[in-house]
mmCIF file of C-alpha atoms and ligand atoms in Angstrom:
data_model
loop_
_atom_site.group_PDB
_atom_site.id
_atom_site.type_symbol
_atom_site.label_atom_id
_atom_site.label_comp_id
_atom_site.label_asym_id
_atom_site.label_seq_id
_atom_site.Cartn_x
_atom_site.Cartn_y
_atom_site.Cartn_z
ATOM 1 C CA UNK A 1 72.878 105.138 90.803
ATOM 2 C CA UNK A 2 72.963 108.729 91.935
ATOM 3 C CA UNK A 3 74.887 109.720 95.020
ATOM 4 C CA UNK A 4 72.961 111.146 97.922
ATOM 5 C CA UNK A 5 73.826 114.623 99.065
ATOM 6 C CA UNK A 6 74.304 114.461 102.817
ATOM 7 C CA UNK A 7 74.416 118.220 103.238
ATOM 8 C CA UNK A 8 70.835 118.436 101.972
ATOM 9 C CA UNK A 9 69.791 115.937 104.656
ATOM 10 C CA UNK A 10 71.314 118.020 107.389
ATOM 11 C CA UNK A 11 71.153 121.617 106.159
ATOM 12 C CA UNK A 12 71.460 123.000 109.661
ATOM 13 C CA UNK A 13 74.928 121.518 109.928
ATOM 14 C CA UNK A 14 76.355 123.105 106.811
ATOM 15 C CA UNK A 15 79.596 125.031 107.079
ATOM 16 C CA UNK A 16 79.556 128.564 105.834
ATOM 17 C CA UNK A 17 81.999 127.564 103.165
ATOM 18 C CA UNK A 18 80.494 124.551 101.505
ATOM 19 C CA UNK A 19 82.717 121.568 100.848
ATOM 20 C CA UNK A 20 83.672 120.861 97.262
ATOM 21 C CA UNK A 21 85.066 117.448 98.070
ATOM 22 C CA UNK A 22 84.523 115.107 95.161
ATOM 23 C CA UNK A 23 83.208 111.739 96.259
ATOM 24 C CA UNK A 24 84.358 108.813 94.201
ATOM 25 C CA UNK A 25 85.043 109.901 90.688
ATOM 26 C CA UNK A 26 84.113 112.693 88.302
ATOM 27 C CA UNK A 27 80.791 110.915 87.912
ATOM 28 C CA UNK A 28 80.378 111.168 91.700
ATOM 29 C CA UNK A 29 79.021 107.656 91.869
ATOM 30 C CA UNK A 30 79.485 104.316 93.674
ATOM 31 C CA UNK A 31 78.879 102.421 90.444
ATOM 32 C CA UNK A 32 81.828 100.602 88.899
ATOM 33 C CA UNK A 33 83.962 102.455 86.404
ATOM 34 C CA UNK A 34 84.607 99.883 83.739
ATOM 35 C CA UNK A 35 87.578 101.649 82.146
ATOM 36 C CA UNK A 36 90.312 101.518 84.765
ATOM 37 C CA UNK A 37 93.270 103.849 84.680
ATOM 38 C CA UNK A 38 96.639 102.226 84.044
ATOM 39 C CA UNK A 39 97.765 102.612 87.654
ATOM 40 C CA UNK A 40 94.594 100.996 88.981
ATOM 41 C CA UNK A 41 94.416 98.115 86.543
ATOM 42 C CA UNK A 42 95.459 95.379 88.916
ATOM 43 C CA UNK A 43 94.227 92.696 86.544
ATOM 44 C CA UNK A 44 96.377 93.746 83.636
ATOM 45 C CA UNK A 45 98.256 90.455 83.667
ATOM 46 C CA UNK A 46 96.020 87.425 83.492
ATOM 47 C CA UNK A 47 96.859 83.943 84.705
ATOM 48 C CA UNK A 48 99.877 82.417 83.116
ATOM 49 C CA UNK A 49 99.205 79.489 80.760
ATOM 50 C CA UNK A 50 101.160 77.377 83.267
ATOM 51 C CA UNK A 51 98.691 78.095 86.056
ATOM 52 C CA UNK A 52 96.114 75.406 86.717
ATOM 53 C CA UNK A 53 92.390 76.324 86.725
ATOM 54 C CA UNK A 54 90.890 77.111 90.107
ATOM 55 C CA UNK A 55 88.898 74.424 91.864
ATOM 56 C CA UNK A 56 85.225 75.083 92.575
ATOM 57 C CA UNK A 57 86.036 75.687 96.242
ATOM 58 C CA UNK A 58 88.805 78.169 95.422
ATOM 59 C CA UNK A 59 86.556 79.995 92.964
ATOM 60 C CA UNK A 60 83.779 80.222 95.554
ATOM 61 C CA UNK A 61 86.204 81.601 98.129
ATOM 62 C CA UNK A 62 87.466 84.280 95.741
ATOM 63 C CA UNK A 63 83.967 85.305 94.677
ATOM 64 C CA UNK A 64 82.859 85.551 98.277
ATOM 65 C CA UNK A 65 86.021 87.458 99.233
ATOM 66 C CA UNK A 66 85.637 90.040 96.472
ATOM 67 C CA UNK A 67 81.907 90.411 97.208
ATOM 68 C CA UNK A 68 82.420 91.011 100.921
ATOM 69 C CA UNK A 69 85.360 93.342 100.318
ATOM 70 C CA UNK A 70 83.289 95.466 97.961
ATOM 71 C CA UNK A 71 80.500 95.616 100.557
ATOM 72 C CA UNK A 72 82.961 96.518 103.325
ATOM 73 C CA UNK A 73 84.577 99.269 101.310
ATOM 74 C CA UNK A 74 81.162 100.665 100.414
ATOM 75 C CA UNK A 75 80.279 100.725 104.110
ATOM 76 C CA UNK A 76 83.588 102.408 104.969
ATOM 77 C CA UNK A 77 82.999 105.092 102.325
ATOM 78 C CA UNK A 78 79.578 105.836 103.744
ATOM 79 C CA UNK A 79 80.813 105.970 107.322
ATOM 80 C CA UNK A 80 83.464 108.528 106.374
ATOM 81 C CA UNK A 81 80.938 110.399 104.237
ATOM 82 C CA UNK A 82 78.628 110.648 107.246
ATOM 83 C CA UNK A 83 81.428 111.738 109.572
ATOM 84 C CA UNK A 84 82.647 114.271 107.053
ATOM 85 C CA UNK A 85 79.165 115.778 106.719
ATOM 86 C CA UNK A 86 79.170 116.570 110.430
ATOM 87 C CA UNK A 87 82.847 117.272 111.140
ATOM 88 C CA UNK A 88 83.891 119.130 107.989
ATOM 89 C CA UNK A 89 83.738 122.427 109.903
ATOM 90 C CA UNK A 90 86.469 121.228 112.245
ATOM 91 C CA UNK A 91 89.788 122.408 110.772
ATOM 92 C CA UNK A 92 91.718 119.694 112.633
ATOM 93 C CA UNK A 93 89.550 116.732 111.662
ATOM 94 C CA UNK A 94 88.462 117.797 108.189
ATOM 95 C CA UNK A 95 91.748 116.950 106.399
ATOM 96 C CA UNK A 96 92.151 113.812 108.481
ATOM 97 C CA UNK A 97 88.757 112.350 107.601
ATOM 98 C CA UNK A 98 89.122 113.527 104.032
ATOM 99 C CA UNK A 99 92.444 111.675 103.688
ATOM 100 C CA UNK A 100 91.028 108.426 105.079
ATOM 101 C CA UNK A 101 87.906 108.775 102.936
ATOM 102 C CA UNK A 102 90.074 109.341 99.879
ATOM 103 C CA UNK A 103 91.808 106.021 100.491
ATOM 104 C CA UNK A 104 88.446 104.287 100.944
ATOM 105 C CA UNK A 105 87.321 105.707 97.591
ATOM 106 C CA UNK A 106 90.317 104.031 95.960
ATOM 107 C CA UNK A 107 89.588 100.750 97.777
ATOM 108 C CA UNK A 108 85.957 100.795 96.657
ATOM 109 C CA UNK A 109 86.827 101.643 93.059
ATOM 110 C CA UNK A 110 89.239 98.718 92.975
ATOM 111 C CA UNK A 111 86.717 96.178 94.248
ATOM 112 C CA UNK A 112 83.982 97.623 92.026
ATOM 113 C CA UNK A 113 86.216 96.878 89.050
ATOM 114 C CA UNK A 114 86.972 93.346 90.272
ATOM 115 C CA UNK A 115 83.250 92.659 90.768
ATOM 116 C CA UNK A 116 82.517 93.936 87.246
ATOM 117 C CA UNK A 117 85.435 92.103 85.628
ATOM 118 C CA UNK A 118 84.619 88.744 87.182
ATOM 119 C CA UNK A 119 80.833 89.229 86.955
ATOM 120 C CA UNK A 120 80.436 88.622 90.679
ATOM 121 C CA UNK A 121 77.020 89.247 92.145
ATOM 122 C CA UNK A 122 77.251 92.096 94.674
ATOM 123 C CA UNK A 123 75.724 91.462 98.062
ATOM 124 C CA UNK A 124 71.948 91.763 98.132
ATOM 125 C CA UNK A 125 72.339 93.714 101.370
ATOM 126 C CA UNK A 126 73.935 96.686 99.617
ATOM 127 C CA UNK A 127 70.927 99.003 100.230
ATOM 128 C CA UNK A 128 71.046 98.157 103.931
ATOM 129 C CA UNK A 129 74.789 98.914 104.171
ATOM 130 C CA UNK A 130 74.165 102.224 102.379
ATOM 131 C CA UNK A 131 71.811 103.384 105.089
ATOM 132 C CA UNK A 132 73.580 101.742 108.045
ATOM 133 C CA UNK A 133 77.054 103.021 107.069
ATOM 134 C CA UNK A 134 75.953 106.601 106.598
ATOM 135 C CA UNK A 135 73.833 106.555 109.773
ATOM 136 C CA UNK A 136 76.757 105.157 111.769
ATOM 137 C CA UNK A 137 79.081 107.865 110.463
ATOM 138 C CA UNK A 138 76.647 110.686 111.186
ATOM 139 C CA UNK A 139 75.557 109.228 114.527
ATOM 140 C CA UNK A 140 79.045 108.774 115.950
ATOM 141 C CA UNK A 141 80.182 112.192 114.682
ATOM 142 C CA UNK A 142 77.180 113.787 116.400
ATOM 143 C CA UNK A 143 78.296 112.121 119.642
ATOM 144 C CA UNK A 144 81.598 113.948 119.282
ATOM 145 C CA UNK A 145 85.041 113.784 117.741
ATOM 146 C CA UNK A 146 86.257 111.068 120.095
ATOM 147 C CA UNK A 147 83.206 108.897 119.436
ATOM 148 C CA UNK A 148 83.798 109.278 115.700
ATOM 149 C CA UNK A 149 87.380 108.138 116.244
ATOM 150 C CA UNK A 150 86.179 105.215 118.416
ATOM 151 C CA UNK A 151 83.943 104.184 115.502
ATOM 152 C CA UNK A 152 86.920 104.323 113.140
ATOM 153 C CA UNK A 153 89.015 102.298 115.559
ATOM 154 C CA UNK A 154 86.337 99.592 115.890
ATOM 155 C CA UNK A 155 85.664 99.337 112.154
ATOM 156 C CA UNK A 156 89.313 99.320 111.137
ATOM 157 C CA UNK A 157 90.217 96.753 113.800
ATOM 158 C CA UNK A 158 87.658 94.383 112.340
ATOM 159 C CA UNK A 159 88.440 95.146 108.693
ATOM 160 C CA UNK A 160 92.203 94.859 109.267
ATOM 161 C CA UNK A 161 91.662 91.438 110.857
ATOM 162 C CA UNK A 162 89.315 90.437 108.047
ATOM 163 C CA UNK A 163 91.923 91.271 105.401
ATOM 164 C CA UNK A 164 94.543 89.369 107.388
ATOM 165 C CA UNK A 165 92.256 86.305 107.457
ATOM 166 C CA UNK A 166 91.855 86.510 103.679
ATOM 167 C CA UNK A 167 95.611 86.795 103.213
ATOM 168 C CA UNK A 168 96.163 83.708 105.364
ATOM 169 C CA UNK A 169 93.652 81.724 103.287
ATOM 170 C CA UNK A 170 95.257 82.882 100.043
ATOM 171 C CA UNK A 171 98.717 81.970 101.335
ATOM 172 C CA UNK A 172 97.401 78.518 102.259
ATOM 173 C CA UNK A 173 95.975 78.152 98.754
ATOM 174 C CA UNK A 174 99.306 79.031 97.155
ATOM 175 C CA UNK A 175 101.484 77.109 99.571
ATOM 176 C CA UNK A 176 103.335 74.286 97.836
ATOM 177 C CA UNK A 177 101.171 74.717 94.734
ATOM 178 C CA UNK A 178 103.646 75.569 91.994
ATOM 179 C CA UNK A 179 100.937 75.711 89.333
ATOM 180 C CA UNK A 180 98.804 78.163 91.229
ATOM 181 C CA UNK A 181 101.845 80.282 92.062
ATOM 182 C CA UNK A 182 101.958 81.143 88.352
ATOM 183 C CA UNK A 183 98.542 82.787 88.610
ATOM 184 C CA UNK A 184 99.262 86.497 88.178
ATOM 185 C CA UNK A 185 95.743 87.567 89.117
ATOM 186 C CA UNK A 186 95.903 85.804 92.458
ATOM 187 C CA UNK A 187 99.263 87.386 93.207
ATOM 188 C CA UNK A 188 97.900 90.827 92.344
ATOM 189 C CA UNK A 189 94.805 90.268 94.469
ATOM 190 C CA UNK A 190 97.049 89.422 97.415
ATOM 191 C CA UNK A 191 99.134 92.549 96.845
ATOM 192 C CA UNK A 192 95.950 94.631 96.730
ATOM 193 C CA UNK A 193 94.568 93.143 99.940
ATOM 194 C CA UNK A 194 97.935 93.629 101.647
ATOM 195 C CA UNK A 195 98.064 97.281 100.586
ATOM 196 C CA UNK A 196 94.485 97.941 101.708
ATOM 197 C CA UNK A 197 95.067 96.101 104.997
ATOM 198 C CA UNK A 198 97.977 98.457 105.674
ATOM 199 C CA UNK A 199 95.764 101.478 104.883
ATOM 200 C CA UNK A 200 93.064 100.229 107.291
ATOM 201 C CA UNK A 201 95.608 99.712 110.054
ATOM 202 C CA UNK A 202 96.926 103.210 109.428
ATOM 203 C CA UNK A 203 93.352 104.499 109.887
ATOM 204 C CA UNK A 204 93.162 102.539 113.144
ATOM 205 C CA UNK A 205 96.387 104.159 114.381
ATOM 206 C CA UNK A 206 95.090 107.591 113.367
ATOM 207 C CA UNK A 207 91.909 107.039 115.385
ATOM 208 C CA UNK A 208 93.851 106.001 118.481
ATOM 209 C CA UNK A 209 96.221 108.969 118.088
ATOM 210 C CA UNK A 210 93.139 111.200 118.056
ATOM 211 C CA UNK A 211 91.837 110.008 121.399
ATOM 212 C CA UNK A 212 89.359 107.328 120.351
ATOM 213 C CA UNK A 213 89.863 105.572 123.683
ATOM 214 C CA UNK A 214 88.801 108.702 125.577
ATOM 215 C CA UNK A 215 85.308 108.666 124.027
ATOM 216 C CA UNK A 216 82.491 108.524 126.509
ATOM 217 C CA UNK A 217 81.301 104.926 126.853
ATOM 218 C CA UNK A 218 84.270 103.819 124.753
ATOM 219 C CA UNK A 219 84.113 100.099 125.554
ATOM 220 C CA UNK A 220 80.384 99.814 124.854
ATOM 221 C CA UNK A 221 80.652 101.856 121.664
ATOM 222 C CA UNK A 222 83.707 99.961 120.440
ATOM 223 C CA UNK A 223 82.237 96.527 121.084
ATOM 224 C CA UNK A 224 78.819 97.293 119.590
ATOM 225 C CA UNK A 225 80.330 98.762 116.405
ATOM 226 C CA UNK A 226 82.915 96.016 116.059
ATOM 227 C CA UNK A 227 80.239 93.364 116.611
ATOM 228 C CA UNK A 228 78.008 95.010 114.001
ATOM 229 C CA UNK A 229 80.895 95.099 111.549
ATOM 230 C CA UNK A 230 81.633 91.417 112.160
ATOM 231 C CA UNK A 231 77.971 90.545 111.563
ATOM 232 C CA UNK A 232 77.920 92.637 108.371
ATOM 233 C CA UNK A 233 80.982 90.766 107.062
ATOM 234 C CA UNK A 234 79.408 87.401 107.879
ATOM 235 C CA UNK A 235 76.152 88.327 106.128
ATOM 236 C CA UNK A 236 77.804 89.890 103.067
ATOM 237 C CA UNK A 237 79.842 86.727 102.491
ATOM 238 C CA UNK A 238 76.615 84.734 102.268
ATOM 239 C CA UNK A 239 73.788 86.954 101.012
HETATM 240 FE FE1 LIG B 301 89.065 100.390 102.986
HETATM 241 FE FE1 LIG B 302 89.755 102.243 106.328
#
C-alpha cells in the first residue's frame, strides 16, 4: 500500500520549507514490517510450557482486541497526519504534533506486527478509517489550533478509556489463574497496552494544556468526536 501525500491534496497550504517528516518507516508505509527490531519485538518470549492453552472465548477476545487496537492506531496516525499537514507552519504546534504522531507511529507498528504474527484479520473498515481519520485531522486543524486540540482531547479520552477497559479484562483473565500467569505473551501484551495507554493520556494532557477547552463550540465538538470514536471502536471490534 502506498502512502498518500497530504501536501499534494492541499498544495495551497504548503509551508515554504517543505516538511521532511518521515511517516512510519523508511518504506513510508502503513503495512506491517515483518522483521521487528530487537527493541520492538514484544513477542520475543512465547508462552511458557507451563501455561495452559487459551479458551475459545479468551482467544476471541485477544483477536478482537488486537484488531481494534490496530484500527485505532491507524486512525490516530491519520488524524495527526491531517493536523500536521495544516499546522506544520506553526512553530509552536509543529514539534508538538510531530512528537505525538511519532508515538502513534510506534503504536501502529507494534499492532501491525501483532496482527501479522497472529494472522488476525484486520478490520474490513480500514479504508473508511483511512479517509475519516485524515478528514477529521484536516477538518479540525482548519477550524483552528484549539479545535485541533479539542479533537485530540476527545480521541485520547476515548482511547485511554478503551485501553483501560482492555487492561481490566486482561487482569480478570489472569486473576487467580496460575497457569495463565505463566503466559509471557499475555504479560507482554498487557505491558504494551499499559505503555500505550500512558502515551494516550499524555496526549490528552498536552491537548488540555494547549487550550482545547477554549475551542469554539468545544462541548459539541468534543462530544461528536468522542461519540464517533466510540462508534468506530465498537464497529472495528466486530467487522
Ligand atoms: Fe496510539
Ligand atoms: Fe495518542
